[in-house]
Amino acid sequence: MTRFVVVHGFTRRVGASTLAANLALVLARSGLRVALVDTHRQRDSIGPALGVRAQTRAFIDACRLPGAPELLDDRSADFRLPAGALVVLPGGHDAPRPHADPTVSADEITALLGAVTAASSADFVVLDGEAGLHLETMALLAVADVLVEVIEPEPAGHQGSAVTLDVAERLGVPRRRIVMNRAPEAPVPDVDRVVLESAFRVPLLGALPEAPELDPPGEGAFVLGHPAHPWSAALYAVASALLDDEMTARGVVGP
Ligand SMILES: Nc1ncnc2c1ncn2[C@@H]1O[C@H](COP(=O)(O)OP(=O)(O)OP(=O)(O)O)[C@@H](O)[C@H]1O
Ligand SMILES: [Mg+2]
């Protein structure tokens, strides 16, 4: 059964794409079949985050013609995956388009995700969402099994994240989680965890520390380039918590 994991941050540049790409890679390296879909319309985030330039059509074009061949770019060989697979669908064009694209419809997104699932047989489809709360965000949430909402320590964007989590609940997303990026302390001390979880009314999946080496991106997947870095250790912990959630949801292990 394919699970859809939407990674989203309300505020721009909170680190949602970095998390989505590295999480997809870690899941694939654990032996799972993973499809990473970058839903940014005017930018590709997979290239900078993983150091690969996908050769397939961009998300926005794939939405218009989801059934076309070569929907997904198989990057499994790049990362020498022992068992799993990582296929990617890149984000939009770097150059602004002469005519702004109208909003992609929910039906188009749903059809695309159906085609991605059929083409990849993925265990997990990781969806790298754009900042803000748009009609496209709702379309992603409508199919999501898990929302991973990325927040920063500063409360400026917290209200937007709280609204996103609320919308996700109303749309019936079964599992809603927060991850703190650029956390002053990772793991988050218990006292702060309690405050965050009661403020957002969802569990904290984990916290990623500030990692100045992440900026500027572009030298390939951070978890592979810096396996011993605290950010990478925290990322593995987030992936593990996500898989624990999945096992609990399937009734394999108790809560
Ligand atoms: N924990 C961190 N420490 C330091 N830099 C980080 C951290 N997480 C992400 N970054 C850097 O911050 C920048 C923004 O990250 P990213 O593109 O993942 O954010 P985003 O939320 O997807 O942004 P956008 O709104 O542009 O889609 C990147 O240069 C990335 O390398
Ligand atoms: Mg992004």
Short mmCIF file of C-alpha atoms and ligand atoms in Angstrom, two decimals:
data_model
loop_
_atom_site.label_atom_id
_atom_site.label_comp_id
_atom_site.label_asym_id
_atom_site.label_seq_id
_atom_site.Cartn_x
_atom_site.Cartn_y
_atom_site.Cartn_z
CA MET A 1 0.00 0.00 0.00
CA THR A 2 1.36 3.41 -0.96
CA ARG A 3 1.53 6.08 1.73
CA PHE A 4 1.57 9.76 0.87
CA VAL A 5 3.74 11.92 3.10
CA VAL A 6 3.39 15.67 2.58
CA VAL A 7 6.33 17.70 3.90
CA HIS A 8 5.25 21.31 4.25
CA GLY A 9 6.37 24.52 5.88
CA PHE A 10 4.11 27.52 6.06
CA THR A 11 6.90 30.09 6.01
CA ARG A 12 9.36 30.16 3.15
CA ARG A 13 12.81 28.66 3.63
CA VAL A 14 12.06 26.81 6.86
CA GLY A 15 13.83 23.79 5.40
CA ALA A 16 10.91 21.73 4.10
CA SER A 17 12.58 20.70 0.84
CA THR A 18 15.85 19.77 2.53
CA LEU A 19 13.93 17.56 4.94
CA ALA A 20 11.72 16.03 2.22
CA ALA A 21 14.64 15.11 -0.04
CA ASN A 22 16.89 13.70 2.68
CA LEU A 23 13.97 11.85 4.27
CA ALA A 24 13.06 10.26 0.94
CA LEU A 25 16.66 9.16 0.48
CA VAL A 26 16.95 7.70 3.98
CA LEU A 27 13.70 5.76 3.53
CA ALA A 28 14.93 4.43 0.19
CA ARG A 29 18.26 3.43 1.73
CA SER A 30 16.39 1.46 4.35
CA GLY A 31 15.07 -0.75 1.54
CA LEU A 32 11.76 0.94 0.72
CA ARG A 33 10.52 2.02 -2.66
CA VAL A 34 10.19 5.79 -2.55
CA ALA A 35 8.96 8.41 -5.00
CA LEU A 36 9.97 12.01 -4.27
CA VAL A 37 7.69 14.56 -5.92
CA ASP A 38 8.75 18.19 -5.86
CA THR A 39 5.59 20.28 -6.21
CA HIS A 40 7.34 23.65 -6.47
CA ARG A 41 6.03 25.26 -9.60
CA GLN A 42 8.84 27.62 -10.54
CA ARG A 43 11.88 25.98 -9.03
CA ASP A 44 13.45 22.59 -8.66
CA SER A 45 14.39 21.72 -5.09
CA ILE A 46 15.56 18.17 -5.72
CA GLY A 47 18.64 19.29 -7.67
CA PRO A 48 20.03 21.45 -4.85
CA ALA A 49 19.02 19.04 -2.08
CA LEU A 50 20.21 15.77 -3.63
CA GLY A 51 22.70 16.95 -6.21
CA VAL A 52 20.86 15.29 -9.09
CA ARG A 53 19.23 16.95 -12.06
CA ALA A 54 16.22 14.90 -13.03
CA GLN A 55 15.77 14.51 -16.77
CA THR A 56 12.01 14.13 -16.72
CA ARG A 57 9.29 16.73 -17.13
CA ALA A 58 8.62 19.15 -14.31
CA PHE A 59 5.73 18.79 -11.86
CA ILE A 60 3.65 21.50 -13.46
CA ASP A 61 3.88 19.83 -16.90
CA ALA A 62 3.36 16.36 -15.47
CA CYS A 63 0.11 17.59 -13.87
CA ARG A 64 -1.16 18.43 -17.33
CA LEU A 65 -0.20 15.09 -18.87
CA PRO A 66 0.30 12.59 -16.05
CA GLY A 67 0.04 9.47 -18.18
CA ALA A 68 2.94 10.32 -20.49
CA PRO A 69 5.95 7.95 -20.47
CA GLU A 70 9.06 8.81 -18.48
CA LEU A 71 7.06 10.36 -15.72
CA LEU A 72 9.69 9.54 -13.12
CA ASP A 73 13.47 9.62 -13.09
CA ASP A 74 15.03 6.60 -11.37
CA ARG A 75 18.00 7.76 -9.31
CA SER A 76 18.50 4.48 -7.41
CA ALA A 77 21.86 3.86 -9.08
CA ASP A 78 23.20 7.31 -8.04
CA PHE A 79 22.72 6.41 -4.41
CA ARG A 80 23.70 2.73 -4.78
CA LEU A 81 20.54 1.59 -3.10
CA PRO A 82 20.94 -2.00 -1.97
CA ALA A 83 17.27 -2.94 -2.13
CA GLY A 84 14.98 0.07 -2.23
CA ALA A 85 14.38 2.54 -5.01
CA LEU A 86 14.32 6.31 -5.31
CA VAL A 87 12.47 7.82 -8.23
CA VAL A 88 11.99 11.56 -8.53
CA LEU A 89 9.71 14.03 -10.24
CA PRO A 90 11.41 17.44 -10.29
CA GLY A 91 9.91 20.81 -9.50
CA GLY A 92 9.18 23.57 -11.96
CA HIS A 93 11.22 25.59 -14.39
CA ASP A 94 13.81 28.00 -13.07
CA ALA A 95 12.91 30.68 -15.60
CA PRO A 96 9.63 32.48 -14.96
CA ARG A 97 7.09 31.64 -17.63
CA PRO A 98 5.83 34.35 -19.94
CA HIS A 99 2.26 33.60 -18.98
CA ALA A 100 1.55 32.68 -15.39
CA ASP A 101 0.19 29.16 -15.06
CA PRO A 102 -3.32 29.02 -13.79
CA THR A 103 -3.75 27.05 -10.59
CA VAL A 104 -3.30 23.34 -11.04
CA SER A 105 -6.61 21.71 -10.28
CA ALA A 106 -7.09 19.20 -7.51
CA ASP A 107 -8.20 16.67 -10.14
CA GLU A 108 -4.96 17.14 -12.06
CA ILE A 109 -2.89 16.63 -8.92
CA THR A 110 -4.88 13.57 -7.93
CA ALA A 111 -4.48 12.09 -11.42
CA LEU A 112 -0.75 12.78 -11.32
CA LEU A 113 -0.34 11.10 -7.94
CA GLY A 114 -2.28 8.10 -9.22
CA ALA A 115 0.10 7.88 -12.16
CA VAL A 116 3.13 8.27 -9.87
CA THR A 117 1.85 5.44 -7.68
CA ALA A 118 1.20 3.18 -10.65
CA ALA A 119 4.58 3.93 -12.25
CA SER A 120 6.63 3.55 -9.07
CA SER A 121 4.79 0.98 -6.91
CA ALA A 122 6.18 3.12 -4.13
CA ASP A 123 5.83 2.29 -0.46
CA PHE A 124 6.09 6.02 0.24
CA VAL A 125 5.44 9.00 -1.99
CA VAL A 126 7.15 11.97 -0.35
CA LEU A 127 5.58 15.22 -1.53
CA ASP A 128 7.70 18.34 -1.16
CA GLY A 129 5.09 21.07 -0.70
CA GLU A 130 5.41 24.78 -1.42
CA ALA A 131 5.28 27.29 1.40
CA GLY A 132 1.96 28.93 2.18
CA LEU A 133 -1.50 27.46 2.01
CA HIS A 134 -2.82 27.27 -1.54
CA LEU A 135 -5.41 25.27 -3.41
CA GLU A 136 -2.55 22.97 -4.42
CA THR A 137 -1.69 22.47 -0.75
CA MET A 138 -5.29 21.40 -0.11
CA ALA A 139 -5.15 18.98 -3.04
CA LEU A 140 -2.03 17.39 -1.55
CA LEU A 141 -3.57 17.24 1.90
CA ALA A 142 -6.68 15.61 0.46
CA VAL A 143 -4.62 12.52 -0.43
CA ALA A 144 -2.07 12.68 2.40
CA ASP A 145 -1.69 9.89 4.93
CA VAL A 146 0.84 11.95 6.86
CA LEU A 147 1.46 15.70 7.08
CA VAL A 148 4.91 16.64 8.33
CA GLU A 149 4.66 20.35 9.10
CA VAL A 150 8.09 21.95 9.45
CA ILE A 151 8.38 24.77 11.94
CA GLU A 152 11.20 26.96 13.20
CA PRO A 153 11.83 28.03 16.80
CA GLU A 154 10.72 31.62 16.08
CA PRO A 155 6.96 31.85 16.51
CA ALA A 156 6.44 34.13 13.46
CA GLY A 157 5.22 31.33 11.21
CA HIS A 158 3.57 29.23 13.89
CA GLN A 159 0.08 30.53 13.33
CA GLY A 160 0.23 29.64 9.64
CA SER A 161 1.46 26.16 10.55
CA ALA A 162 -1.34 25.78 13.09
CA VAL A 163 -3.88 26.72 10.42
CA THR A 164 -2.32 24.23 7.99
CA LEU A 165 -2.56 21.48 10.62
CA ASP A 166 -6.16 22.44 11.30
CA VAL A 167 -7.04 22.31 7.61
CA ALA A 168 -5.30 18.93 7.40
CA GLU A 169 -7.41 17.63 10.26
CA ARG A 170 -10.60 18.85 8.60
CA LEU A 171 -9.54 17.22 5.33
CA GLY A 172 -9.11 13.96 7.20
CA VAL A 173 -5.30 13.55 7.13
CA PRO A 174 -4.92 10.68 9.59
CA ARG A 175 -1.47 11.54 10.92
CA ARG A 176 -0.37 15.12 11.47
CA ARG A 177 3.08 15.79 12.88
CA ILE A 178 5.49 18.67 13.44
CA VAL A 179 9.26 18.73 12.98
CA MET A 180 11.31 21.63 14.28
CA ASN A 181 14.15 22.71 12.03
CA ARG A 182 17.08 24.86 13.15
CA ALA A 183 16.26 23.81 16.69
CA PRO A 184 18.48 25.34 19.40
CA GLU A 185 18.55 21.93 21.06
CA ALA A 186 18.05 18.58 19.37
CA PRO A 187 16.53 16.43 20.69
CA VAL A 188 14.07 18.95 22.08
CA PRO A 189 14.03 18.91 25.90
CA ASP A 190 10.92 17.25 27.30
CA VAL A 191 9.58 20.46 28.78
CA ASP A 192 9.70 22.21 25.39
CA ARG A 193 8.21 19.19 23.67
CA VAL A 194 5.19 19.32 25.95
CA VAL A 195 4.70 23.03 25.23
CA LEU A 196 4.98 22.52 21.46
CA GLU A 197 2.73 19.48 21.34
CA SER A 198 0.03 21.13 23.38
CA ALA A 199 0.24 24.35 21.33
CA PHE A 200 -0.05 22.53 17.99
CA ARG A 201 -2.16 19.63 19.33
CA VAL A 202 -0.08 17.10 17.35
CA PRO A 203 3.00 15.01 18.17
CA LEU A 204 6.51 16.31 17.54
CA LEU A 205 8.24 13.84 15.25
CA GLY A 206 11.69 15.23 15.92
CA ALA A 207 13.97 18.25 15.75
CA LEU A 208 16.82 19.08 13.40
CA PRO A 209 19.63 21.34 14.62
CA GLU A 210 21.10 24.35 12.85
CA ALA A 211 23.64 23.09 10.31
CA PRO A 212 25.60 25.94 8.70
CA GLU A 213 27.15 23.37 6.34
CA LEU A 214 23.72 23.02 4.68
CA ASP A 215 23.93 26.51 3.24
CA PRO A 216 24.52 26.92 0.37
CA PRO A 217 23.21 23.55 -0.76
CA GLY A 218 24.36 21.81 -3.89
CA GLU A 219 27.06 19.34 -2.94
CA GLY A 220 24.70 16.39 -2.92
CA ALA A 221 22.59 14.78 -0.26
CA PHE A 222 23.58 16.11 3.14
CA VAL A 223 22.90 12.85 5.01
CA LEU A 224 25.35 11.05 2.75
CA GLY A 225 27.98 13.78 2.69
CA HIS A 226 27.86 14.35 6.46
CA PRO A 227 26.77 11.03 7.94
CA ALA A 228 28.13 11.82 11.41
CA HIS A 229 26.67 15.34 11.58
CA PRO A 230 24.05 15.92 14.32
CA TRP A 231 21.59 17.09 11.60
CA SER A 232 21.95 13.71 9.88
CA ALA A 233 21.52 11.81 13.15
CA ALA A 234 18.38 13.84 13.83
CA LEU A 235 17.10 13.16 10.31
CA TYR A 236 17.53 9.41 10.84
CA ALA A 237 15.60 9.76 14.10
CA VAL A 238 12.76 11.55 12.26
CA ALA A 239 12.67 8.80 9.61
CA SER A 240 12.62 6.16 12.31
CA ALA A 241 9.77 7.92 14.15
CA LEU A 242 7.82 8.12 10.89
CA LEU A 243 8.28 4.38 10.33
CA ASP A 244 7.29 3.64 13.93
CA ASP A 245 4.11 5.64 13.33
CA GLU A 246 3.48 3.62 10.21
CA MET A 247 3.89 0.32 12.06
CA THR A 248 1.55 1.52 14.79
CA ALA A 249 -1.02 2.63 12.19
CA ARG A 250 -0.88 -0.82 10.61
CA GLY A 251 -1.32 -2.44 13.98
CA VAL A 252 2.06 -4.18 13.75
CA VAL A 253 3.25 -2.68 17.04
CA GLY A 254 1.43 -1.03 19.89
CA PRO A 255 1.61 2.73 20.59
N1 LIG B 1 18.90 23.10 9.81
C1 LIG B 1 19.42 23.95 8.92
N2 LIG B 1 20.53 24.67 9.20
C2 LIG B 1 21.06 25.51 8.29
N3 LIG B 1 20.58 25.71 7.05
C3 LIG B 1 19.46 25.04 6.70
C4 LIG B 1 18.83 24.13 7.61
N4 LIG B 1 17.75 23.58 6.98
C5 LIG B 1 17.72 24.13 5.75
N5 LIG B 1 18.74 24.99 5.58
C6 LIG B 1 19.03 25.79 4.36
O1 LIG B 1 18.00 26.76 4.25
C7 LIG B 1 17.69 27.00 2.89
C8 LIG B 1 16.21 26.76 2.67
O2 LIG B 1 15.97 25.37 2.80
P1 LIG B 1 14.83 24.65 1.94
O3 LIG B 1 14.94 24.97 0.51
O4 LIG B 1 14.86 23.22 2.35
O5 LIG B 1 13.57 25.36 2.57
P2 LIG B 1 12.07 25.39 2.05
O6 LIG B 1 11.22 25.53 3.25
O7 LIG B 1 11.82 24.25 1.15
O8 LIG B 1 12.11 26.74 1.22
P3 LIG B 1 11.17 27.26 0.04
O9 LIG B 1 10.12 28.09 0.70
O10 LIG B 1 12.10 28.07 -0.81
O11 LIG B 1 10.60 26.07 -0.67
C9 LIG B 1 18.58 26.08 2.08
O12 LIG B 1 19.71 26.81 1.66
C10 LIG B 1 18.98 25.00 3.06
O13 LIG B 1 20.22 24.43 2.75
MG MG B 2 10.85 24.10 -0.62
#
